[in-house]
CSV table of C-alpha atoms in Angstrom, one decimal:
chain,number,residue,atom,x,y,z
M,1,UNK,CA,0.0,0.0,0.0
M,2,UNK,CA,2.6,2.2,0.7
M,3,UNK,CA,4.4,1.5,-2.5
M,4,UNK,CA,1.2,2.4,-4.5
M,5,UNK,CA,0.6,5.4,-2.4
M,6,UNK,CA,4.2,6.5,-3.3
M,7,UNK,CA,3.7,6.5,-7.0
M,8,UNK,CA,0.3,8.5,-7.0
M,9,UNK,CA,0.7,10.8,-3.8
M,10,UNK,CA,-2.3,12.8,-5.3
M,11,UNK,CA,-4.9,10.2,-4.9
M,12,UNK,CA,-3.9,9.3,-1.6
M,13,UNK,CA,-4.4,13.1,-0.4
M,14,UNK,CA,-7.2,14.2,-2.3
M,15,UNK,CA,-9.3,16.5,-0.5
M,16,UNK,CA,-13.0,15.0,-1.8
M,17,UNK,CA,-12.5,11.8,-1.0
M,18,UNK,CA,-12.7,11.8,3.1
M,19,UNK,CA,-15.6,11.9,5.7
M,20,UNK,CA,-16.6,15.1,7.1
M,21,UNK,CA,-15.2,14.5,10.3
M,22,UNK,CA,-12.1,13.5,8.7
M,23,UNK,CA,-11.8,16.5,6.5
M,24,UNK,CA,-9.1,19.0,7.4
M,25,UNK,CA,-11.3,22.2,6.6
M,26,UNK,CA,-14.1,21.1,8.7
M,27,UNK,CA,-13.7,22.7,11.9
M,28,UNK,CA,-15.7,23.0,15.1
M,29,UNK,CA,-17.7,25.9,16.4
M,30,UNK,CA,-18.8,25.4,20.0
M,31,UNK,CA,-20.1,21.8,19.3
M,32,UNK,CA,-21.3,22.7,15.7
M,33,UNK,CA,-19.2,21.8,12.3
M,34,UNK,CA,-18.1,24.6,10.0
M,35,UNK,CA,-16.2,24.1,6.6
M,36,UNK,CA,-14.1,26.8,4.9
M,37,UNK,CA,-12.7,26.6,1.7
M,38,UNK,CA,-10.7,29.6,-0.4
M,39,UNK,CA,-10.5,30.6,-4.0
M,40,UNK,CA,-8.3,32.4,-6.3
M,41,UNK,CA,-10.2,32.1,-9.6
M,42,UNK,CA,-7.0,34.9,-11.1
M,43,UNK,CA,-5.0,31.8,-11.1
M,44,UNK,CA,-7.0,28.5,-11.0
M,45,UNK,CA,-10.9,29.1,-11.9
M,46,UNK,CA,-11.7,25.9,-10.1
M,47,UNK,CA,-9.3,24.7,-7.7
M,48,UNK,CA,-10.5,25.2,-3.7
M,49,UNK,CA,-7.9,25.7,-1.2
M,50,UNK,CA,-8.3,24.9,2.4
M,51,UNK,CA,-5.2,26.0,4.8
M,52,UNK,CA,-2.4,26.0,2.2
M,53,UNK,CA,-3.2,29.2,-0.7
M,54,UNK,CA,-0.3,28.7,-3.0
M,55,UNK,CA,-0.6,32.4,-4.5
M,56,UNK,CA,-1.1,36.4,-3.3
M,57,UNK,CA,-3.9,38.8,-4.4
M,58,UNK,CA,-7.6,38.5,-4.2
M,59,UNK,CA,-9.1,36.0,-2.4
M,60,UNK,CA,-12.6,34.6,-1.7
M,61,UNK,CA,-12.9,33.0,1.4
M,62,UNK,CA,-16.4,30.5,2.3
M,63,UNK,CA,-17.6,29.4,5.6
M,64,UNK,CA,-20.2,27.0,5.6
M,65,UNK,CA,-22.0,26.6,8.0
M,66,UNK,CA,-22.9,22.8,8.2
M,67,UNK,CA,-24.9,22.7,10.7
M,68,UNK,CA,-28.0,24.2,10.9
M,69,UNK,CA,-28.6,25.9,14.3
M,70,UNK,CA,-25.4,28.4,13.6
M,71,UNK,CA,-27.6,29.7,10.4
M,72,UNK,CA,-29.5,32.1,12.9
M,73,UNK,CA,-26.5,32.8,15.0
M,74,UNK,CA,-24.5,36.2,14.3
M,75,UNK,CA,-21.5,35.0,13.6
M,76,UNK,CA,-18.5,36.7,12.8
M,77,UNK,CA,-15.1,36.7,11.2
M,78,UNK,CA,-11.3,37.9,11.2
M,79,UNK,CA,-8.5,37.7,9.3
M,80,UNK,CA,-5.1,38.3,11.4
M,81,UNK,CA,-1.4,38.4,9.5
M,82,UNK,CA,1.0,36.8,10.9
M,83,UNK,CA,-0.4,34.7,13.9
M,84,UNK,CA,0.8,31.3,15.0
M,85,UNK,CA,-1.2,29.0,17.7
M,86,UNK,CA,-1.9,31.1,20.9
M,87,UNK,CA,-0.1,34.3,19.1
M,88,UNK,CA,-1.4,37.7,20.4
M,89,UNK,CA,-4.1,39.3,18.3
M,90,UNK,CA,-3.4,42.8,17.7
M,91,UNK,CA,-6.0,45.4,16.0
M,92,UNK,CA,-3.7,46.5,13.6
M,93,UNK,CA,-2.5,43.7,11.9
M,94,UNK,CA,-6.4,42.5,11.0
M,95,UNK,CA,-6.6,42.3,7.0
M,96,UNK,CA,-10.1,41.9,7.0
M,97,UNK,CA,-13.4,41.3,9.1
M,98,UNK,CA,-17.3,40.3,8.6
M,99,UNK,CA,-18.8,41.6,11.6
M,100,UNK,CA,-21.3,39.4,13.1
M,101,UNK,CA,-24.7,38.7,11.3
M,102,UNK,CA,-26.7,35.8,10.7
M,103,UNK,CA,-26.8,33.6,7.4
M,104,UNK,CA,-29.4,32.4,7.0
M,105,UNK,CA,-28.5,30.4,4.0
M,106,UNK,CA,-25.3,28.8,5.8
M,107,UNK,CA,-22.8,30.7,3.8
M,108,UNK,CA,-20.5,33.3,5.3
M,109,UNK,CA,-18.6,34.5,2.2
M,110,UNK,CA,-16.0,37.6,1.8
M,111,UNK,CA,-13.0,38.4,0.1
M,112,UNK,CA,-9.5,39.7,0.9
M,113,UNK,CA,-6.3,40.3,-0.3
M,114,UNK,CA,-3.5,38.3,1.2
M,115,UNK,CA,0.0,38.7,0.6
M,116,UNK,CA,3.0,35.9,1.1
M,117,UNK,CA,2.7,34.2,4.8
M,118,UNK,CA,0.9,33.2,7.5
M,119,UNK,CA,-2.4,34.4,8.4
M,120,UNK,CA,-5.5,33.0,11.3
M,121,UNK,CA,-8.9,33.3,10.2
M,122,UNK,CA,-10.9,33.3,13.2
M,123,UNK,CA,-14.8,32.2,13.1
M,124,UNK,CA,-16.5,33.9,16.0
M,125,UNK,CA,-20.4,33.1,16.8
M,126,UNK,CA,-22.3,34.5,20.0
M,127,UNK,CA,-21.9,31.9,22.6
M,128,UNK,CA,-19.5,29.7,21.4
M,129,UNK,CA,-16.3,29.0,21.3
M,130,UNK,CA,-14.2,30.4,18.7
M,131,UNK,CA,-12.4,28.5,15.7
M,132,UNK,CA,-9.5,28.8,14.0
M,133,UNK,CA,-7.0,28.2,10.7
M,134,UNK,CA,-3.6,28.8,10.6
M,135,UNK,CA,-3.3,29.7,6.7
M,136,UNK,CA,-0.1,29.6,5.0
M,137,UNK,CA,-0.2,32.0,2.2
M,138,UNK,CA,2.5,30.9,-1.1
M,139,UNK,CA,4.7,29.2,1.4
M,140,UNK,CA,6.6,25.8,0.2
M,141,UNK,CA,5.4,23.0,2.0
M,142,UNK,CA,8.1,20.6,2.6
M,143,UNK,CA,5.9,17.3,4.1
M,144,UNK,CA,4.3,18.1,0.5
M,145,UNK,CA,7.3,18.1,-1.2
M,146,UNK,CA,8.1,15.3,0.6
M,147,UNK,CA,5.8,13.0,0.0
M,148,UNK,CA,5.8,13.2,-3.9
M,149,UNK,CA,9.7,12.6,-3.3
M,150,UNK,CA,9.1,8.9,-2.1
M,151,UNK,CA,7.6,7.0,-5.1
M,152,UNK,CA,11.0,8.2,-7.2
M,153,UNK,CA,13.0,7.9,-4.3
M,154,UNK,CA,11.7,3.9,-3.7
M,155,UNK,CA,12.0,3.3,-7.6
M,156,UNK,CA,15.6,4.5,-7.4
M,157,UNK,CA,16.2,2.1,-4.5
M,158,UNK,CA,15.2,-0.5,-6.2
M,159,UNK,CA,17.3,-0.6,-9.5
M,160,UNK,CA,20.1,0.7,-7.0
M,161,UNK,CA,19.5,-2.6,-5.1
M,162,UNK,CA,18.9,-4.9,-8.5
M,163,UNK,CA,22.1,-3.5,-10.0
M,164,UNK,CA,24.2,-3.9,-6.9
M,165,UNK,CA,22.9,-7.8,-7.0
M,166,UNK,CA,23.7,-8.0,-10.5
M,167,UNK,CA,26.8,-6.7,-10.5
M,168,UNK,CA,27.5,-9.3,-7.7
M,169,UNK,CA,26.3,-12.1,-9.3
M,170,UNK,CA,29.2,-11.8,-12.3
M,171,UNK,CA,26.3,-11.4,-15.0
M,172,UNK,CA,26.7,-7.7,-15.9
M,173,UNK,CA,30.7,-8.9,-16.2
M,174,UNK,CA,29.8,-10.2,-19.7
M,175,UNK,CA,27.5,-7.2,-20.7
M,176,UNK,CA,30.9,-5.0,-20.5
């Protein structure tokens, strides 16, 4: 499995193919599920992003709100540059904010314009908890990088190993 996995790393991560509850843009608000998703249509008309948007500029940004009882909750939202996990929120670096209203459909939709690094968008709703994504804005993601490295890497491996064996044996001797 692992060897397959290697050789298409894209199938094995796709975003469409998991559970809700195993999806890494569903987050939860007090007890209730929310799923964001972010577009930049400038450079890829359909692709969704979640917490890794690969280019700067405009950017649409959805909540939705899965469940139904935050539809007639005001609920609000930030964008913050430059916060980490349990980083200080300071006015002044907020890039954008929905103040709190309700949405009635279950969408919470804006747009902003982010520039290389990180950013937390923070989902607030009266009550509750709030939630958070760490978004990495055109940053190179190195697990990423990584894991499309392995298939070539086992492959290599391999005919490493089956020349090494070969040369051993004293059959490549009468090639030369």
């Amino acid at each position: 499995c692992l060897l397959i996995g290697g050789f298409f790393p894209t199938s094995a991560m796709a975003h469409g193919n998991v559970t809700m509850e195993e999806d890494i843009c569903v987050r939860r608000l007090g007890g209730n599920m929310v799923h964001f998703s972010a577009y930049q249509p400038q450079y890829e008309p359909k692709a969704q992003y979640c917490t890794e948007i690969p280019g700067v500029g405009d950017t649409f940004l959805v909540v939705d709100l899965v469940d139904q009882s935050l539809r007639n909750l005001p609920l609000g939202v930030r964008i913050v540059k430059g916060q980490a996990e349990g980083g200080k929120e300071e006015e002044d670096q907020t890039v954008a904010y929905w103040k709190p209203v309700s949405h009635p459909d279950g969408v919470v939709r804006g747009e902003a314009k982010l520039e290389k690094g990180f950013y937390r968008l923070i989902i607030t709703a009266e009550g509750l908890s709030p939630s958070y994504y760490l978004l990495r804005v055109q940053q190179v993601d190195y697990s990423n990088i990584g894991r499309k490295a392995v298939g070539p890497l086992m492959v290599l491996l391999v005919l490493a190993l089956v020349g090494y064996e070969l040369s051993k044996s004293g059959r490549m001797r009468r090639w030369w």
